N, CA and C of each residue as an Amber inpcrd file, in Angstrom:
protein
   450
 -10.0540000 -28.1730000  50.2470000  -9.9870000 -26.9020000  51.0550000
  -8.8550000 -25.9290000  50.4210000  -7.9280000 -26.3420000  50.0780000
  -6.8180000 -25.7430000  49.5820000  -6.9950000 -25.1750000  48.1280000
  -7.8060000 -26.0090000  47.5740000  -8.2820000 -25.5710000  46.1420000
  -9.2700000 -24.1290000  46.2150000  -9.9240000 -24.2200000  47.0260000
 -10.6870000 -22.8670000  47.2380000  -9.9970000 -21.3340000  47.3840000
  -9.2940000 -21.5340000  48.1840000  -8.5970000 -20.1510000  48.1660000
  -7.7090000 -19.8440000  46.9890000  -7.2250000 -20.7420000  46.3910000
  -6.3710000 -20.5530000  45.3750000  -7.4430000 -20.2410000  43.9600000
  -8.3150000 -20.6090000  44.1380000  -9.1890000 -20.4610000  43.3010000
  -9.7750000 -18.9230000  43.4480000 -10.1400000 -18.4690000  44.7390000
 -10.6700000 -17.0950000  45.0100000 -10.0540000 -16.1040000  44.7790000
  -8.3880000 -16.5370000  45.0280000  -6.9850000 -15.4170000  44.7760000
  -6.9740000 -15.2830000  43.4460000  -6.9650000 -16.4080000  42.1860000
  -7.0580000 -16.4930000  41.1080000  -8.3270000 -15.6820000  40.3990000
  -9.3400000 -15.9240000  41.0150000 -10.6930000 -15.0450000  40.5300000
 -10.3800000 -13.3970000  40.9320000  -9.7510000 -13.2990000  42.1710000
  -9.9610000 -11.9930000  42.4680000  -8.7680000 -10.9970000  41.3680000
  -7.5020000 -11.7300000  41.1790000  -6.5040000 -11.4290000  40.1920000
  -6.9840000 -11.2010000  39.1070000  -8.1090000 -12.0380000  38.3510000
  -8.4770000 -11.9180000  37.0730000  -9.6520000 -10.6750000  36.8970000
 -10.4800000 -10.5170000  38.1300000 -11.3340000  -9.7100000  37.8970000
 -10.6610000  -8.2680000  38.1620000  -9.6780000  -8.1490000  39.0630000
  -8.8350000  -6.8440000  39.2230000  -8.4270000  -6.4680000  38.1600000
  -7.6600000  -7.6390000  37.1840000  -7.0740000  -7.3250000  36.0650000
  -7.7530000  -6.9310000  34.9080000  -9.2160000  -7.7350000  35.2240000
  -9.8850000  -6.9280000  33.7630000 -10.1840000  -5.2850000  34.1460000
 -10.7300000  -5.2830000  35.4140000 -10.9940000  -3.6350000  35.8710000
  -9.9500000  -2.8920000  35.2360000  -8.4460000  -3.1620000  35.6680000
  -7.5740000  -2.6130000  35.4230000  -7.5980000  -2.3700000  33.7690000
  -7.6620000  -3.4970000  32.9660000  -7.6300000  -3.3410000  31.5040000
  -8.6670000  -2.3850000  31.0600000  -9.6380000  -2.5960000  31.3790000
 -10.8950000  -1.6200000  31.1120000 -10.8750000  -0.5240000  31.4550000
 -10.2780000   0.0540000  32.4470000  -9.9180000   1.2320000  32.6490000
  -8.9980000   2.0200000  31.7430000  -7.9040000   1.0250000  31.5870000
  -6.8770000   1.5660000  30.5080000  -7.3060000   1.8300000  29.0560000
  -8.2350000   0.7920000  28.6700000  -8.8090000   0.7750000  27.3820000
  -9.9280000   2.0130000  27.3450000 -10.2360000   2.2640000  28.4160000
 -11.3480000   3.6350000  28.3010000 -10.3150000   4.6560000  28.2760000
  -9.2740000   4.7640000  28.9960000  -8.2630000   6.0680000  28.8920000
  -7.9570000   6.1980000  27.5040000  -7.3770000   5.2160000  26.8520000
  -6.8770000   5.1820000  25.5850000  -7.9550000   5.9630000  24.5460000
  -9.1330000   5.1110000  24.8060000 -10.2050000   5.6150000  23.9970000
 -10.4410000   7.2020000  23.9870000 -10.2780000   7.7200000  25.0130000
 -10.4100000   9.2130000  25.2470000  -9.1440000   9.8850000  24.6390000
  -8.0410000   9.2850000  24.3420000  -6.7440000  10.2740000  23.8240000
  -6.9290000  10.1620000  22.3150000  -7.3250000   8.9270000  21.7940000
  -7.2170000   8.8580000  20.4000000  -8.4340000   9.0570000  19.9580000
  -8.3160000  10.0470000  18.7280000  -9.1690000  10.9410000  18.2680000
  -9.1980000  10.7620000  16.6510000 -10.4630000   9.9950000  15.9630000
 -10.4590000   9.9760000  14.7630000 -11.4260000  10.8810000  13.7100000
 -10.8110000  11.7690000  12.9850000 -11.6720000  12.8820000  12.1720000
 -11.3780000  12.5960000  10.8540000 -12.3750000  12.4810000   9.8690000
 -12.0320000  12.2960000   8.4790000 -11.4950000  13.5560000   8.1640000
 -10.7750000  13.7590000   6.7930000 -10.3270000  14.7090000   6.4450000
 -11.3010000  14.8790000   5.2140000 -11.9030000  15.8770000   5.1340000
 -13.0570000  15.9930000   4.0560000 -12.3750000  16.3130000   2.5280000
 -13.1460000  15.3960000   1.9510000 -12.6120000  15.3590000   0.1540000
 -14.1520000  15.8300000  -0.6120000 -13.7970000  16.8210000  -1.1680000
 -15.2640000  17.1050000  -1.8210000 -15.5930000  16.5970000  -3.2410000
 -14.4260000  15.8640000  -3.7050000 -14.8600000  15.3900000  -5.3300000
 -13.7970000  14.5200000  -5.5510000 -13.9770000  13.2830000  -6.4090000
 -13.2670000  12.5010000  -6.8820000 -12.4460000  12.8110000  -8.2200000
 -12.1220000  14.1240000  -8.3340000 -11.8420000  14.9500000  -9.4610000
 -10.5490000  15.9800000  -9.0900000  -9.6290000  16.5020000  -9.7220000
  -8.7670000  17.2490000  -9.2520000  -9.3900000  18.8840000  -8.8010000
  -8.4300000  19.6030000  -8.4940000  -9.1410000  20.7920000  -7.9690000
  -9.4540000  21.5830000  -9.2210000  -9.1830000  21.3390000 -10.4160000
  -9.3240000  22.0610000 -11.6220000 -10.5270000  21.2540000 -12.6790000
 -10.9950000  20.2070000 -11.7590000 -12.1240000  19.2780000 -12.6080000
 -11.7690000  17.9760000 -13.4640000 -10.1520000  17.6850000 -13.4160000
  -9.9160000  16.7880000 -14.0940000 -10.2050000  15.3890000 -13.6010000
 -10.4420000  14.4360000 -14.6000000 -10.5800000  13.0240000 -14.0440000
  -9.0930000  12.4480000 -13.7620000  -9.1640000  11.6660000 -12.9900000
  -7.3330000  11.3150000 -12.5650000  -7.2150000   9.7540000 -12.7660000
  -6.4060000   9.1350000 -12.8560000  -6.1290000   7.7380000 -12.5900000
  -4.5900000   7.6820000 -12.2850000  -4.4420000   6.3250000 -11.1610000
  -3.2730000   6.1090000 -10.8340000  -2.0870000   5.6300000 -12.0410000
  -1.0890000   5.9740000 -11.9710000  -0.0510000   5.3880000 -12.6020000
   0.2970000   3.9830000 -12.7370000   0.7300000   3.5780000 -13.7020000
   1.0570000   1.8810000 -13.8170000   2.1490000   1.6690000 -13.2870000
   2.4250000   0.5050000 -13.2510000   3.9110000   0.4870000 -12.8760000
   3.8460000  -0.1360000 -11.0510000   5.1480000  -0.1560000 -10.7610000
   5.2950000  -0.6960000  -9.2140000   4.7770000   0.5730000  -8.5930000
   3.7650000   0.3950000  -7.5970000   3.3950000   1.6390000  -6.8210000
   4.3760000   1.9630000  -5.5700000   4.1160000   3.6150000  -5.5040000
   4.8800000   4.0020000  -4.4000000   4.0820000   5.2230000  -3.9640000
   3.8570000   5.6540000  -2.8880000   3.1780000   6.4500000  -2.1940000
   4.6180000   7.1760000  -1.1780000   4.6780000   8.4810000  -1.4600000
   5.5630000   9.4380000  -0.7070000   4.7370000  10.4200000  -0.3420000
   4.9470000  10.7630000   1.2010000   4.2330000  11.7500000   2.1450000
   5.2620000  12.9550000   2.4680000   5.0140000  13.9610000   2.1730000
   5.8230000  15.0560000   2.4460000   5.0720000  16.3900000   3.2580000
   5.6420000  16.7700000   4.1750000   5.0500000  18.1200000   5.1710000
   5.9820000  19.1810000   4.2640000   5.1050000  20.0820000   3.7600000
   5.8610000  21.0290000   2.8680000   5.2710000  22.3260000   3.5750000
   6.2920000  23.4760000   3.8990000   6.0080000  24.5930000   4.7120000
   6.1970000  25.7300000   3.5670000   5.5620000  26.6660000   3.3750000
   5.6770000  27.7950000   2.7560000   5.5940000  29.2060000   3.5150000
   6.7150000  29.8930000   3.6550000   6.4370000  30.8860000   4.7970000
   6.0020000  32.0850000   3.9180000   5.4140000  33.0430000   4.9150000
   4.8710000  34.2920000   4.2450000   5.6360000  34.9360000   3.5330000
   4.7940000  35.4990000   2.4540000   6.0800000  36.2200000   1.3560000
   6.5480000  35.6750000   0.2490000   6.6190000  34.2840000   0.4290000
   7.1090000  33.2980000  -0.5160000   6.0790000  32.6230000  -1.2740000
   6.4200000  32.0060000  -2.4740000   5.4920000  31.1740000  -3.3350000
   6.4250000  30.1440000  -3.9950000   5.9120000  28.8120000  -4.4090000
   6.2150000  28.0400000  -5.1470000   6.7520000  28.4610000  -6.4000000
   7.5640000  27.6010000  -7.0420000   8.0440000  27.9110000  -8.7740000
   6.4960000  27.5200000  -9.5250000   6.7360000  28.0820000 -10.2400000
   5.5450000  27.7430000 -11.4340000   6.0660000  26.1750000 -11.7770000
   5.0680000  25.2600000 -11.5610000   5.2870000  23.8860000 -11.5720000
   4.0180000  22.8230000 -11.9950000   4.3900000  21.4960000 -12.3580000
   3.2120000  20.7980000 -12.4610000   3.7640000  19.4920000 -12.2330000
   2.4630000  18.5900000 -11.7730000   2.5980000  17.3360000 -11.1600000
   2.0870000  16.3000000 -12.3920000   2.8650000  15.2210000 -12.2790000
   2.5490000  14.1660000 -13.4790000   1.6000000  13.1880000 -12.9670000
   1.3510000  13.3190000 -11.3500000   0.6160000  12.0700000 -10.8290000
  -0.4300000  12.7780000  -9.9470000  -1.1070000  11.8050000  -9.3740000
  -2.2360000  12.3620000  -8.4790000  -1.5330000  12.5910000  -7.0610000
  -2.0890000  13.6560000  -6.5620000  -1.3750000  14.2950000  -5.3530000
  -2.4180000  14.8650000  -4.3920000  -2.6390000  14.1090000  -3.3010000
  -3.7300000  14.5650000  -2.2440000  -2.9460000  15.2720000  -1.3810000
  -3.5430000  16.5080000  -0.9880000  -2.9600000  17.7740000  -0.3870000
  -4.0170000  17.9880000   0.8260000  -3.3630000  18.0750000   2.0880000
  -4.1280000  18.3740000   3.1610000  -3.5410000  20.0570000   3.7330000
  -4.3550000  20.9090000   3.7910000  -3.8170000  22.0190000   4.4100000
  -3.8600000  21.8480000   6.1880000  -2.5950000  21.6610000   6.5670000
  -2.8160000  21.6380000   8.0230000  -2.8830000  22.9620000   8.9980000
  -2.1400000  23.8710000   8.0380000  -2.1230000  25.4230000   8.9630000
  -2.2200000  26.4320000   7.8650000  -2.6430000  27.5260000   8.0030000
  -2.6860000  28.6340000   7.1780000  -3.6350000  28.4200000   5.7920000
  -3.5610000  29.7680000   5.2320000  -4.4140000  29.5510000   3.9190000
  -3.6350000  29.5910000   2.6910000  -4.0720000  28.9550000   1.7250000
  -3.0000000  28.8080000   0.3810000  -3.8700000  29.4820000  -0.7890000
  -3.0810000  30.3290000  -1.3650000  -3.8310000  30.5600000  -2.8600000
  -3.1680000  29.8930000  -3.9240000  -3.8050000  29.2550000  -5.0200000
  -3.3260000  28.4530000  -5.7170000  -3.6700000  29.1380000  -7.0690000
  -2.7930000  29.4610000  -8.0820000  -3.0480000  30.0410000  -9.1470000
  -2.8130000  28.9760000 -10.2780000  -3.8710000  28.7340000 -10.9730000
  -4.0420000  27.9160000 -12.2660000  -4.1220000  28.5140000 -13.5060000
  -3.6700000  29.8450000 -13.6130000  -3.4910000  30.5320000 -14.8960000
  -4.7770000  30.4630000 -15.7480000  -5.1620000  30.2630000 -16.5100000
  -6.6030000  30.5110000 -17.2670000  -7.6860000  29.4230000 -16.7450000
  -7.1350000  28.4590000 -15.6340000  -8.4050000  28.1600000 -14.9890000
  -8.7800000  28.7350000 -13.6070000  -7.9040000  30.0080000 -13.4440000
  -8.3760000  30.8080000 -12.3500000  -7.2220000  30.3390000 -11.2500000
  -7.9350000  31.2050000 -10.0720000  -7.2810000  31.0540000  -8.7020000
  -8.4160000  30.5790000  -7.6900000  -7.7550000  29.5480000  -6.7600000
  -8.3230000  29.0830000  -5.7800000  -7.8250000  29.1370000  -4.5610000
  -8.4930000  29.5120000  -3.6710000  -8.0730000  29.5490000  -2.0000000
  -8.2580000  28.2750000  -1.1980000  -7.4590000  27.7030000  -0.6500000
  -7.8410000  26.4020000   0.2620000  -7.3660000  27.1110000   1.4540000
  -8.1830000  26.7280000   2.5550000  -8.4420000  26.9890000   3.9490000
  -7.6660000  26.2180000   4.7710000  -6.8160000  26.5890000   5.8350000
  -6.7200000  25.5190000   6.7850000  -7.8410000  24.3970000   7.0930000
  -7.3840000  23.0530000   7.0700000  -8.4630000  21.9410000   7.3740000
  -9.4230000  21.4100000   6.3980000  -9.0130000  21.9770000   5.0240000
  -9.3240000  21.4670000   3.7120000  -8.5040000  20.5380000   3.0320000
  -8.9280000  19.8600000   2.0150000  -7.9790000  19.0350000   1.2250000
  -8.2880000  19.1470000  -0.1830000  -7.6900000  18.3220000  -1.0010000
  -8.1460000  18.4490000  -2.4760000  -6.9300000  17.5330000  -3.5450000
  -7.3330000  17.1940000  -4.6200000  -6.6240000  16.4440000  -5.1910000
  -5.8550000  17.5950000  -6.2960000  -4.8820000  17.6070000  -6.2970000
  -3.7250000  18.8080000  -7.1150000  -3.9260000  18.4300000  -8.5340000
  -3.9820000  19.4920000  -9.5190000  -4.2970000  19.3300000 -10.5390000
  -2.8900000  18.8210000 -11.2530000  -3.3780000  17.8320000 -12.1060000
  -2.3920000  16.8360000 -12.9270000  -1.4800000  17.4020000 -14.5360000
  -0.3960000  17.4740000 -14.6780000   0.0290000  18.3430000 -15.6810000
  -0.4170000  19.7210000 -16.1330000  -0.7080000  20.5620000 -14.9280000
  -1.2260000  21.8970000 -15.4190000  -0.3300000  22.7140000 -14.8620000
   0.3080000  23.5540000 -15.2620000   1.1130000  24.5090000 -14.4060000
   0.6060000  25.5600000 -13.7940000   0.8760000  25.3840000 -12.3840000
   0.3390000  26.4170000 -11.2860000   1.3980000  27.0560000 -10.2360000
   1.1710000  27.6520000  -9.2840000   1.9850000  28.1460000  -8.2060000
   1.0110000  28.4080000  -7.1520000   1.6970000  28.3260000  -6.0120000
   0.6730000  28.5670000  -4.6800000   1.6030000  29.5650000  -3.8620000
   0.8780000  30.3880000  -3.1480000   1.4900000  31.0910000  -1.7940000
   0.4170000  31.2410000  -0.7590000   1.1340000  31.5080000   0.4780000
   0.2820000  31.8060000   1.6160000  -0.4250000  33.1150000   1.5410000
  -1.3320000  33.0150000   1.8900000  -2.3360000  34.3390000   2.0830000
  -2.0680000  34.8580000   3.3840000  -2.0390000  36.4040000   3.6950000
  -1.7160000  36.4710000   4.9590000  -0.3860000  36.7220000   5.6410000
   0.1160000  36.7010000   6.6890000   1.3590000  36.6510000   7.3790000
   1.4000000  35.3850000   8.2260000   0.7600000  34.3530000   7.7100000
   0.9890000  33.0070000   8.2760000   1.7540000  32.2330000   7.3950000
   2.7670000  30.9810000   7.9400000   3.0400000  30.1370000   6.8570000
   1.8340000  29.4290000   6.7270000   2.0010000  28.4870000   5.3400000
   1.0650000  27.4430000   5.0040000   1.8740000  26.2240000   5.0490000
   1.1530000  25.3110000   6.0190000   1.7040000  23.7800000   6.0720000
   0.9710000  22.7630000   5.4720000   1.4790000  22.1010000   4.5310000
   0.8320000  21.3560000   3.8770000   1.0670000  19.7490000   3.7380000
   0.1710000  18.6290000   4.0720000   0.7070000  17.3760000   4.0190000
   0.3990000  16.9220000   2.4170000   1.3220000  16.4540000   1.9890000
   1.1080000  16.1500000   0.5410000   1.5500000  14.7120000   0.4130000
   0.6260000  13.6280000  -0.1100000   0.4470000  12.3320000  -0.5030000
   0.6060000  12.2340000  -1.9800000   1.8080000  11.7150000  -2.5580000
   2.1000000  11.5880000  -3.9920000   1.6710000  10.3080000  -4.0390000
   0.9430000   9.8420000  -5.0560000   0.4580000   8.5200000  -5.3960000
   1.0840000   8.2040000  -6.6680000   2.3440000   7.7180000  -6.8270000
   3.1090000   7.3040000  -7.8230000   3.4060000   5.9950000  -8.1940000
   4.7810000   5.8070000  -8.7680000   5.3560000   4.7060000  -9.0190000
   6.6600000   5.0290000  -8.9100000   7.4600000   3.7090000  -8.6060000
   8.8760000   3.8900000  -8.3150000   9.8620000   3.8830000  -9.4150000
   9.8610000   3.5420000 -10.6180000  10.4080000   3.7900000 -11.9370000
   9.5320000   4.3300000 -13.0650000   9.6150000   5.6230000 -13.5230000
  10.1500000   6.7250000 -12.7890000   9.6540000   7.1440000 -11.5480000
  10.3960000   7.7360000 -10.7480000   9.7470000   8.5520000  -9.4660000
   9.2510000   9.8360000  -9.9200000   7.7360000   9.6970000 -10.1760000
   7.3520000  10.8790000 -10.4810000   6.7890000  11.7370000  -9.4090000
   7.3780000  11.8420000  -8.4080000   6.9620000  12.4770000  -6.9400000
   7.2190000  13.7810000  -7.2140000   8.4110000  14.1480000  -7.9920000
   8.9850000  15.1030000  -8.1600000   8.3120000  16.2580000  -9.0550000
   8.1780000  17.0290000  -8.7990000   7.2360000  18.3140000 -10.0260000
   8.2490000  18.6270000 -10.9310000   7.5870000  19.0820000 -12.1070000
   8.3910000  19.5260000 -12.9910000   8.2260000  21.0490000 -13.2180000
   9.3520000  21.8860000 -13.2920000   9.0330000  23.1340000 -13.5080000
   8.4120000  23.5410000 -15.1670000   7.6650000  24.6100000 -15.0480000
   7.1590000  25.2050000 -16.1450000   7.7560000  26.7620000 -16.7210000
   7.4950000  26.9160000 -17.7010000   8.2170000  28.1790000 -18.1920000
   7.0740000  29.3020000 -18.4430000   5.8100000  28.4500000 -18.6320000
   4.4570000  29.4430000 -18.8270000   3.6310000  29.1460000 -17.9910000
   2.2990000  29.6680000 -17.5110000   1.1570000  29.3090000 -17.1480000
   0.3110000  28.6520000 -18.2780000  -0.3660000  27.8440000 -17.7530000
  -1.2880000  27.0250000 -18.9000000  -2.7300000  28.0610000 -18.9010000
């Protein structure tokens, strides 16, 4: 007889616990949002094929903010760089390959070994999430300044 009340109490706690866990799980699933970041191609923004560098891999992520009225130096990247425009609109100038406008919410793989510069359009800063797919030695995430456009 004593076993039955303990069994009922245990079952009640278990069922109550499951209800609470399901409510919490449902609440968590309402707050987590997964949204794919669009990628238009497996080539760089100027149509280059790319491959990952050899050596010990190193992924580095930076948040870059360019205020209105400013621009980057004329530079180039030696490794693949995935860029996501988190806010603002960015104009990229690739010299003989032309200019590209990247709007907030878009992404691209940056040109490799091609001199270019970027600047915000309008009066809003541009915020970029940049994922550099490099290697440890040498650290190729650091861009190299150029003296003239390509």
